[in-house]
């Protein structure tokens, strides 16, 4: 059980299973080495960019004054604790002379846009321009309205640059950017084209960062070296990837749901007149609006006729990517103005649309959509304090594939607030991680070793390149103390929970973290049995041994031998033996600990804690 940290659930390609290696053969080691080698290139590039930003000088924005306090006070909601922390992190970064590169990660509707607007206000107050880059024209329009509403009390010119604008309007906005009369511009990929020039760009906000491809990110790198960058994403970052990137990139995570926010009730249902009619009428009767997602442009008009016959009193608007820009804008504005009860659309609505009056979404052929898309689409509702509903329609259980059933079940299960962070073991995480690291990262390599090990190898590569590692492999100590520890079945009856707790315990690397989990176990299950206390003590000894670079602790009668890594030096020998009477140096990398009769594990733990000051690596 104390080696359970070496066992991981395989998360990789859904299409092809990974090749299995034979025990005792070198194929697995070669595969790991190959992935590690390619990851060194990824890590080196990330660190190179990070180093370039560290040494380059950016804008050190002035501290907050009464104008900033007034702008903050105009926010109509109560900030959540995590949102406040993200705002403080961003403002602190902006006030430093080195350029900011912070990623704010939070579930849909958790207030990332407000973080960006406070950063934008700070930039504009120092006479710098702000560019907000978004993936879709509809989201640009939505942000424009949000920014206009939030900045209404201030003489700040805010424009949107997208395909909704005529060429003449675009020329006027581009001229305003060059002259400096446009302080904030919100735009799609159009902002990355060569004709866009800023008088003095101070802040670049990238919304839905994971939606931008590698080529777009390459263009952004040209701006990033001396411009403050704030990236926003709703695609969750698993803890393992967070650790990997933590040494390279500043990350703020917003996990607290807004006050009065309710979880979205999610149902998987077969396509039927009764289900659709009941869902739509229930929403319309309480004065709300409905999204109906039908991701087939070819027969979307037919679906519109079907809905009109089913609910004759409803007013229906149709939106998809092939509609003319002006017409699409008009449809969206009319829907926002509540001229339509139902918006029948393709997945064009999945990015960032915030319409509080829409609290029911019906997704047709949900089995054809990926987990990330389903999660994002469901996030379009439930933005207010009303109960929201999501209906995932399928043609029938018999003709729905097993993979699709798993995706739908995952979305249904993860309906709790902030549950996007539980998707760390799902394919959405792998896609998010891949986009974050860029095109150098090969999906095949991640599939070969699995997501968790891939992240561990990335973390190792980063630490090695930063000089925190001296030899490639991390020590996995062997603890042979003739003591048996485990979690008794009668203490935690459910075998899945028992296995989960074992895995969590064996994954702990910092000795100080054991106290927290011990308190949690006592709180959940009651007083700890002796076998579990022994198990905790053995794992804590192992964590201390790992920190001290001890490869093996082996007990022989009343003596415990500590075998250190050859990279460790014990200094100074004479003083060491004087101060530690029960410890003697057998040879250069082996210590001998003399045991007394009582509480062997506590003696070993105390000795290891006392050794910290004598070890050099």
PDB file of C-alpha atoms in Angstrom, residues 35 40 46 56 77 89 125 158 177 186 218 230-231 240 253-254 262 275 343 378 448 485 499 576 585 609:
ATOM      1  CA  UNK A  35       8.663  11.424 -23.747  1.00  0.00           C
ATOM      2  CA  UNK A  40      12.622  18.982 -22.115  1.00  0.00           C
ATOM      3  CA  UNK A  46       8.433  27.744 -21.761  1.00  0.00           C
ATOM      4  CA  UNK A  56      12.408  42.645 -19.901  1.00  0.00           C
ATOM      5  CA  UNK A  77     -22.429  41.842  -6.999  1.00  0.00           C
ATOM      6  CA  UNK A  89      -2.992  38.987  -7.738  1.00  0.00           C
ATOM      7  CA  UNK A 125      -6.102  55.144 -15.867  1.00  0.00           C
ATOM      8  CA  UNK A 158     -14.571  51.151 -26.096  1.00  0.00           C
ATOM      9  CA  UNK A 177      -6.113  52.634 -32.030  1.00  0.00           C
ATOM     10  CA  UNK A 186     -12.472  43.987 -28.073  1.00  0.00           C
ATOM     11  CA  UNK A 218       2.895  32.412 -32.064  1.00  0.00           C
ATOM     12  CA  UNK A 230      -3.999  38.308 -18.641  1.00  0.00           C
ATOM     13  CA  UNK A 231      -5.421  35.035 -19.971  1.00  0.00           C
ATOM     14  CA  UNK A 240      -0.983  17.846 -11.764  1.00  0.00           C
ATOM     15  CA  UNK A 253      -8.013  29.762  -9.742  1.00  0.00           C
ATOM     16  CA  UNK A 254     -11.568  30.925  -8.968  1.00  0.00           C
ATOM     17  CA  UNK A 262     -27.714  27.007  -7.857  1.00  0.00           C
ATOM     18  CA  UNK A 275     -39.940  16.176 -23.052  1.00  0.00           C
ATOM     19  CA  UNK A 343     -32.926  30.808 -29.816  1.00  0.00           C
ATOM     20  CA  UNK A 378     -24.463  23.833 -20.270  1.00  0.00           C
ATOM     21  CA  UNK A 448       1.759   6.444 -24.502  1.00  0.00           C
ATOM     22  CA  UNK A 485      -0.003  -0.502   8.421  1.00  0.00           C
ATOM     23  CA  UNK A 499      -8.761   2.772  -2.067  1.00  0.00           C
ATOM     24  CA  UNK A 576      27.522  14.778  13.578  1.00  0.00           C
ATOM     25  CA  UNK A 585      28.215   6.587  10.281  1.00  0.00           C
ATOM     26  CA  UNK A 609      13.559  15.112  11.252  1.00  0.00           C
TER      27      UNK A 609
END
